[in-house]
mmCIF file of C-alpha atoms and ligand atoms in Angstrom:
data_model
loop_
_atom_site.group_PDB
_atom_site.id
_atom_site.type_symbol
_atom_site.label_atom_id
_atom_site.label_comp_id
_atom_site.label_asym_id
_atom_site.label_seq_id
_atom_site.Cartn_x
_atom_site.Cartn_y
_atom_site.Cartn_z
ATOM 1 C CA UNK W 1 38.055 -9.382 6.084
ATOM 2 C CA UNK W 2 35.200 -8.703 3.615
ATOM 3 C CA UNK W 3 33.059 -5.848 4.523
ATOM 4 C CA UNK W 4 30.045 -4.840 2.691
ATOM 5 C CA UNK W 5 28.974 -1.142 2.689
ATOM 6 C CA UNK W 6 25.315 -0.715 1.863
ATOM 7 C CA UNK W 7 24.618 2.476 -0.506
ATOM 8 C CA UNK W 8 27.802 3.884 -0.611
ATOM 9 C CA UNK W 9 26.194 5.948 -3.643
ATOM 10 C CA UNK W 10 22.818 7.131 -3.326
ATOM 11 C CA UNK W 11 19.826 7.011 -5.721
ATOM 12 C CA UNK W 12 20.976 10.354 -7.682
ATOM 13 C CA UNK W 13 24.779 9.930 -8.369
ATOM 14 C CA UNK W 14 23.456 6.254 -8.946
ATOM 15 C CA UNK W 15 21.098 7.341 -11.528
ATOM 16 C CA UNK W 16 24.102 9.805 -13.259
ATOM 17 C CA UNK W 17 26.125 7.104 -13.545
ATOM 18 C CA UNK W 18 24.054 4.315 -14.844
ATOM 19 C CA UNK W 19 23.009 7.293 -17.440
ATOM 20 C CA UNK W 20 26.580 8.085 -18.500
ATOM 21 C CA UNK W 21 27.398 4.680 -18.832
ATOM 22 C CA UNK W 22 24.463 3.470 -21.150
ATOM 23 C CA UNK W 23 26.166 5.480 -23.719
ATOM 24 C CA UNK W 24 29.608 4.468 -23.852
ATOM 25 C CA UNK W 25 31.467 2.925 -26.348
ATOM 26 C CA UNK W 26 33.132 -0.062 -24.013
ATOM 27 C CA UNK W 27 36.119 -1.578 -24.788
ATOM 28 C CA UNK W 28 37.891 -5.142 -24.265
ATOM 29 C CA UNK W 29 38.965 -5.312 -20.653
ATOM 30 C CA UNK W 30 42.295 -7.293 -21.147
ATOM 31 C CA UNK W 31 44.154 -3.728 -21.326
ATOM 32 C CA UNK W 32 44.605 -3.150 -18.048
ATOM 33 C CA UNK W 33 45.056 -7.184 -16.859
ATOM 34 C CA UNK W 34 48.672 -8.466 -16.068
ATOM 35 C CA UNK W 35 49.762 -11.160 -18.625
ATOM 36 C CA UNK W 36 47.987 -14.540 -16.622
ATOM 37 C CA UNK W 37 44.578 -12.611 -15.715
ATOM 38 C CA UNK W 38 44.258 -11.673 -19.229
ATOM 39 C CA UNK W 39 43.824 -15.060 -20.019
ATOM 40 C CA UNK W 40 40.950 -15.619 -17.676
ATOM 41 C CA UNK W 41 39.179 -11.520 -18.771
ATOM 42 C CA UNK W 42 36.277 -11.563 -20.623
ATOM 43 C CA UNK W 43 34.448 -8.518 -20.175
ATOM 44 C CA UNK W 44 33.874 -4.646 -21.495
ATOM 45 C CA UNK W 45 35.833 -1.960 -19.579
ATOM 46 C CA UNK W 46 36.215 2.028 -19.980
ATOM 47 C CA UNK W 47 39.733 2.660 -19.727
ATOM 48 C CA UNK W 48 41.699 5.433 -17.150
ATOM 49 C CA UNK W 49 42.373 7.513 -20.060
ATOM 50 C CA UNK W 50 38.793 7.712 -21.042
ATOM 51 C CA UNK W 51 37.155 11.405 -19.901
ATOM 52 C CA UNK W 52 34.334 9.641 -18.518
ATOM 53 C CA UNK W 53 35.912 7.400 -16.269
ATOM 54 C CA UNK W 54 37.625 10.928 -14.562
ATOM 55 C CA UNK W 55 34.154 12.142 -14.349
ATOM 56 C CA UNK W 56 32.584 9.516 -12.831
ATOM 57 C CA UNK W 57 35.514 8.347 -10.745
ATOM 58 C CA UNK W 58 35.157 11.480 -9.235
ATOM 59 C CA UNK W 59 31.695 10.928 -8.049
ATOM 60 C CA UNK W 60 32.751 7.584 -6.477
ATOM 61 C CA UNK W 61 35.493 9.084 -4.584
ATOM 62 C CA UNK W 62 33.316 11.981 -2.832
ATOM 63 C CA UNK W 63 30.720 8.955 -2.249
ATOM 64 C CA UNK W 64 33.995 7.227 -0.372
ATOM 65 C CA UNK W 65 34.817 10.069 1.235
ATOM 66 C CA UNK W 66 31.837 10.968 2.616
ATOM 67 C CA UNK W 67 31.667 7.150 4.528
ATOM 68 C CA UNK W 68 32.872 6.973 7.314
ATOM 69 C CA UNK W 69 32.079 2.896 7.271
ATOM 70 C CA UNK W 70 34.865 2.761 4.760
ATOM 71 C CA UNK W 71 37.500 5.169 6.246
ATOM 72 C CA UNK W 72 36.798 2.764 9.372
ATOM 73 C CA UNK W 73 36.924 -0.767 7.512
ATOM 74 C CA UNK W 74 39.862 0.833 4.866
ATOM 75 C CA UNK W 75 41.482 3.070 6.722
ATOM 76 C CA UNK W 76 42.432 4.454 3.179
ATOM 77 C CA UNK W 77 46.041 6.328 2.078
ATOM 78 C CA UNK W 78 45.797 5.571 -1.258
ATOM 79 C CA UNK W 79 42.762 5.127 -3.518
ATOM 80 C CA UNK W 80 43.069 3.844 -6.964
ATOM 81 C CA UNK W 81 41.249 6.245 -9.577
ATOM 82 C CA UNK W 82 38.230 4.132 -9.792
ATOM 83 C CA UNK W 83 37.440 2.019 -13.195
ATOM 84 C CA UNK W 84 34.152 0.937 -14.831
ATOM 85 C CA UNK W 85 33.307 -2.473 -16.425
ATOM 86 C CA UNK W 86 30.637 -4.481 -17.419
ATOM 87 C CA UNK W 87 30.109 -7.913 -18.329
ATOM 88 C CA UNK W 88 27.259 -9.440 -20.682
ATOM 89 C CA UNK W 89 26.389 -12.025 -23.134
ATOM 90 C CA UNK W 90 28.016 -14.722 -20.911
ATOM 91 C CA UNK W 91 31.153 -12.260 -19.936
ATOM 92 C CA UNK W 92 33.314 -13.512 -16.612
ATOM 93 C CA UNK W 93 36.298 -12.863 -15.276
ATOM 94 C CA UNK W 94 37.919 -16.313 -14.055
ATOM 95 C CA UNK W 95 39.698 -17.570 -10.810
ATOM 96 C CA UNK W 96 43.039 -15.038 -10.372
ATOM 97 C CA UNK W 97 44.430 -12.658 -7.738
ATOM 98 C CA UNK W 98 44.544 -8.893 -8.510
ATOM 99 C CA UNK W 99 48.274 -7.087 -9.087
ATOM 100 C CA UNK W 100 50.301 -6.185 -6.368
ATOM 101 C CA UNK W 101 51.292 -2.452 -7.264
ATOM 102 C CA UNK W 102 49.059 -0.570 -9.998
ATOM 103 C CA UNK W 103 50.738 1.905 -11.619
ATOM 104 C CA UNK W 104 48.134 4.749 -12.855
ATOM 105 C CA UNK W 105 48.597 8.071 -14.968
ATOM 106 C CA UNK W 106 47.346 10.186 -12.428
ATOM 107 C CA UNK W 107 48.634 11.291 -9.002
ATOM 108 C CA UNK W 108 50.228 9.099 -6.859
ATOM 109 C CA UNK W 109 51.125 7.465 -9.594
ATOM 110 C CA UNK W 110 51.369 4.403 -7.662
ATOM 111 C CA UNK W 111 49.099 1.996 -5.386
ATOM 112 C CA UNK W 112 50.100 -1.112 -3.327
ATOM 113 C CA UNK W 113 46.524 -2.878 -3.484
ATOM 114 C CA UNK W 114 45.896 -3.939 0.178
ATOM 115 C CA UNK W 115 41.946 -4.123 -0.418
ATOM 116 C CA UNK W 116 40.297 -4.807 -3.939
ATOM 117 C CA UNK W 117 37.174 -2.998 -3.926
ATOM 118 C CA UNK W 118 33.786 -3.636 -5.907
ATOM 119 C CA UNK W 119 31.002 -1.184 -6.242
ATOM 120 C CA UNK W 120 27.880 -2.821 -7.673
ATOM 121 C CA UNK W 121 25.801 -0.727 -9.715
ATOM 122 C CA UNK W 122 23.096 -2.871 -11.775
ATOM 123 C CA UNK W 123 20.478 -3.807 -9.978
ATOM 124 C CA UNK W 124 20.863 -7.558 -8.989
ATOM 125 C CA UNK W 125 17.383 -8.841 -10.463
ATOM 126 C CA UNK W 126 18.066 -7.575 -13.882
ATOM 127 C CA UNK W 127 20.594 -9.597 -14.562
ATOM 128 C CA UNK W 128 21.681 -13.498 -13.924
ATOM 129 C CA UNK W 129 25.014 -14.837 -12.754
ATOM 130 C CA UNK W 130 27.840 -12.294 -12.433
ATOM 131 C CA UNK W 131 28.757 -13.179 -8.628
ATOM 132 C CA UNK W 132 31.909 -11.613 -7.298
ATOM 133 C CA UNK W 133 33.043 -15.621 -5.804
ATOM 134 C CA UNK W 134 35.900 -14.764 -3.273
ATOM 135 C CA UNK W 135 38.249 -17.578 -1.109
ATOM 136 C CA UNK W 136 39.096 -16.997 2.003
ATOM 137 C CA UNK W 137 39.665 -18.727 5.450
ATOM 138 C CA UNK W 138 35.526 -19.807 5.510
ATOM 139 C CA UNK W 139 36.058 -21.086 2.019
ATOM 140 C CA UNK W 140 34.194 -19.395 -1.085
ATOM 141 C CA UNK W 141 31.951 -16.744 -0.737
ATOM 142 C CA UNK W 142 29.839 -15.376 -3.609
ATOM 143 C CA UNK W 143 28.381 -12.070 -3.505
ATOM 144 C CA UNK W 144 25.927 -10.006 -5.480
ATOM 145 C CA UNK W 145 24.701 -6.642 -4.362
ATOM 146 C CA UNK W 146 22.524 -4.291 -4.451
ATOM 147 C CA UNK W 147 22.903 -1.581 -7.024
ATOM 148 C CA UNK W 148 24.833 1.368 -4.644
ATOM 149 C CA UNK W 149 26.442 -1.141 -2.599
ATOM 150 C CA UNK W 150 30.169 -1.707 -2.194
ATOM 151 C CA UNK W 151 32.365 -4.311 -1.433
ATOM 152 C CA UNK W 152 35.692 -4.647 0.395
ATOM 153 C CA UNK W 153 37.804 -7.656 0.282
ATOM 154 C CA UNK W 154 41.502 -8.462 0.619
ATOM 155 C CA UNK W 155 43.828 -8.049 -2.776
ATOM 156 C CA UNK W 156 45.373 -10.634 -1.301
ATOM 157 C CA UNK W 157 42.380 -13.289 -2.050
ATOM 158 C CA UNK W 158 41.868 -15.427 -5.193
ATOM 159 C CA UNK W 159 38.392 -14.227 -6.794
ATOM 160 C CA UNK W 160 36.402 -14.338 -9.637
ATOM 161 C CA UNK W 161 33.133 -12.932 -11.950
ATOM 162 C CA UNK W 162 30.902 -16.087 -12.543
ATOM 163 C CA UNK W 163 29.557 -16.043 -16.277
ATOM 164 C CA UNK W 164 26.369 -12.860 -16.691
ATOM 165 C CA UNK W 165 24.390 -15.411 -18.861
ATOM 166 C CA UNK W 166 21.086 -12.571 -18.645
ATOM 167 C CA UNK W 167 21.173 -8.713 -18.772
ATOM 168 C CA UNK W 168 24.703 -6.702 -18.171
ATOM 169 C CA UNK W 169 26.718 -6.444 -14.459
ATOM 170 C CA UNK W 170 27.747 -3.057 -14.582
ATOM 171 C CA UNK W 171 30.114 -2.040 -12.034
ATOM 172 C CA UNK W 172 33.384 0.063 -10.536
ATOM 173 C CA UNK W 173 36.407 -1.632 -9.408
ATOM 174 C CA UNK W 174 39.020 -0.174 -7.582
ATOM 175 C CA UNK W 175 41.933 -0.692 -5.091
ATOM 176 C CA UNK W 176 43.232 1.025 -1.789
ATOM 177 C CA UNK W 177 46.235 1.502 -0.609
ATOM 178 C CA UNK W 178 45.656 1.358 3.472
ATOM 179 C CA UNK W 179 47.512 2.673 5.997
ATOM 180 C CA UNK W 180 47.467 -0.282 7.737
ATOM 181 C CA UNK W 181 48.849 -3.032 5.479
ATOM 182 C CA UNK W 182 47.912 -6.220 7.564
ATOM 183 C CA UNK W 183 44.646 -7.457 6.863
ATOM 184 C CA UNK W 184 44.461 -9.442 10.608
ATOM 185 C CA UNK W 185 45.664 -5.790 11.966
ATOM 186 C CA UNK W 186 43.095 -3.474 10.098
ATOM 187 C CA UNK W 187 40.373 -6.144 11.000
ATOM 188 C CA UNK W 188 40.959 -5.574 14.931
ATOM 189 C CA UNK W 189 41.565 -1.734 14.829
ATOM 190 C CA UNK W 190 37.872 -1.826 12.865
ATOM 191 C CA UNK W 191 36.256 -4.089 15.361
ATOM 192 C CA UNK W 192 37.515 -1.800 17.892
ATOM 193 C CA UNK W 193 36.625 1.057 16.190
ATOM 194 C CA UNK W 194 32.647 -0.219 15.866
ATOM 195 C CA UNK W 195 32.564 -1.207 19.394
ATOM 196 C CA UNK W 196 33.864 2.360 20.774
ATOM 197 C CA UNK W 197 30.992 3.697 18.417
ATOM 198 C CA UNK W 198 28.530 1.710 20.318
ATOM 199 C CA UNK W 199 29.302 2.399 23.663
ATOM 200 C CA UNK W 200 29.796 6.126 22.866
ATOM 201 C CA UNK W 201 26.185 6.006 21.793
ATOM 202 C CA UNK W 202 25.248 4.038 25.247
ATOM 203 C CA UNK W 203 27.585 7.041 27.096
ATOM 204 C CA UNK W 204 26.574 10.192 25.306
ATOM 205 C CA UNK W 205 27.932 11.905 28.530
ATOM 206 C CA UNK W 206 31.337 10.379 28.363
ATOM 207 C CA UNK W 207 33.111 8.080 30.254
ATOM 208 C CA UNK W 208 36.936 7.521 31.901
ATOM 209 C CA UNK W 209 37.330 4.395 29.940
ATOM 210 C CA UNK W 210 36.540 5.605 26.743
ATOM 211 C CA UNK W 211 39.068 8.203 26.598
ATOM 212 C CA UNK W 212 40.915 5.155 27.400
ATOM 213 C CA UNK W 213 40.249 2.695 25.170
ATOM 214 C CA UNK W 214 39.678 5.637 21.892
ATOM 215 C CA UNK W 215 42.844 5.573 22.974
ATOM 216 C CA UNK W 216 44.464 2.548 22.526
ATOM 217 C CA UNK W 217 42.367 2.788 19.345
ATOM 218 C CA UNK W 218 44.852 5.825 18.133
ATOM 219 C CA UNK W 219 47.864 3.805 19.780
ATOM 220 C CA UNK W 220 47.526 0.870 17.842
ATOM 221 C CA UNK W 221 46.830 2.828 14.457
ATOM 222 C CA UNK W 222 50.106 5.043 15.374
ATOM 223 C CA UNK W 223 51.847 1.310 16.219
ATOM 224 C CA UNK W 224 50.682 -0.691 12.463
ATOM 225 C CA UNK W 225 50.160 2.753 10.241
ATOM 226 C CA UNK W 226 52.624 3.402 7.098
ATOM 227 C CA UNK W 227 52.108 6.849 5.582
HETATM 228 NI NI1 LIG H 1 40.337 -9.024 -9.758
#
């Protein structure tokens, strides 16, 4: 399932981070790429270690936490201390699938990487190329968002970053750990989950059958969750 979540960060954390950024010292992304994606990695990346990417990781995580589209579509355990790259002067990241397990410095120390995660943050017209181009069951997909938004796709999906032949892609990356590790699984409990949101907005006054059905909402989360 690939879910797009429209400005996850808004204009002012947006605007701190695109400022931070512009004055880093970047370096060559193939540090933190297993031994076959680091033969497809050409772009600029602040590393875990770097002060900055604590800082600003931070901000992206109370952005996360504060959605609840992405606690429905992730159903997160585990979130990945988020990363920053950017890609110019014909940067790309070619066709490969993301590591299973991440291993990371700081508490939990380590992340199975159920859902790959993409926060854009350049906006899309200043800059050419640089689509996130993801395979799955409807065949390729390319995506380029809107500065703010994030994207959530399987780990399990081979994807790449088509060549930024104009202006930088600057963006976060990240992975989550869900609670619910099949994909087909997390995709029904969140098409449940949107449904039950609709009808509670048609029965503000409550109804029988949506104590029922919330549910067989928590049932089936209690039935497929791993904590
Ligand atoms: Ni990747």
């Amino acid at each position: 399932m690939i879910v797009r979540i429209p400005a996850l960060l808004e204009a002012r954390p947006l605007a701190f981070i695109r400022e931070r950024l512009a004055l880093v010292n970047w370096e060559d992304g193939r540090i933190t790429a297993g031994p076959e994606a680091a033969k497809v990695k050409h772009n600029d990346q602040l590393t875990e270690d770097h002060p900055l990417a604590k800082e600003l990781g931070d901000v992206v995580l109370a952005a996360l936490a504060r959605s609840s589209l992405f606690t429905s579509a992730a159903l997160p355990l585990k979130v990945f201390p988020p990363l920053f790259n950017r890609y110019t002067g014909g940067g790309h990241f070619g066709a490969h699938i993301d590591t299973a397990v991440r291993l990371t410095r700081q508490a939990p120390f380590r992340v199975r990487t159920d859902l790959s995660a993409t926060l854009f943050l350049a906006d899309p017209d200043s800059y050419d190329g640089g689509e996130l181009v993801i395979e799955d069951t409807y065949g390729e997909q390319a995506v380029k968002l809107a500065a703010g938004d994030l994207l959530l796709y399987p780990a399990t999906s081979l994807h790449e970053v088509r060549p930024v032949t104009r202006g930088g892609r600057l963006a976060s990356f990240f992975w989550v750990q869900s609670m619910v590790r099949d994909d087909d699984n997390r995709r029904l409990l969140y098409e449940m989950d949107r449904a039950l949101m609709q009808l509670r907005e048609l029965h503000p006054e409550g109804h029988p059958a949506l104590i029922r059905l919330t549910g067989s909402y928590h049932n089936l989360l209690r039935k497929w969750s791993d904590l």
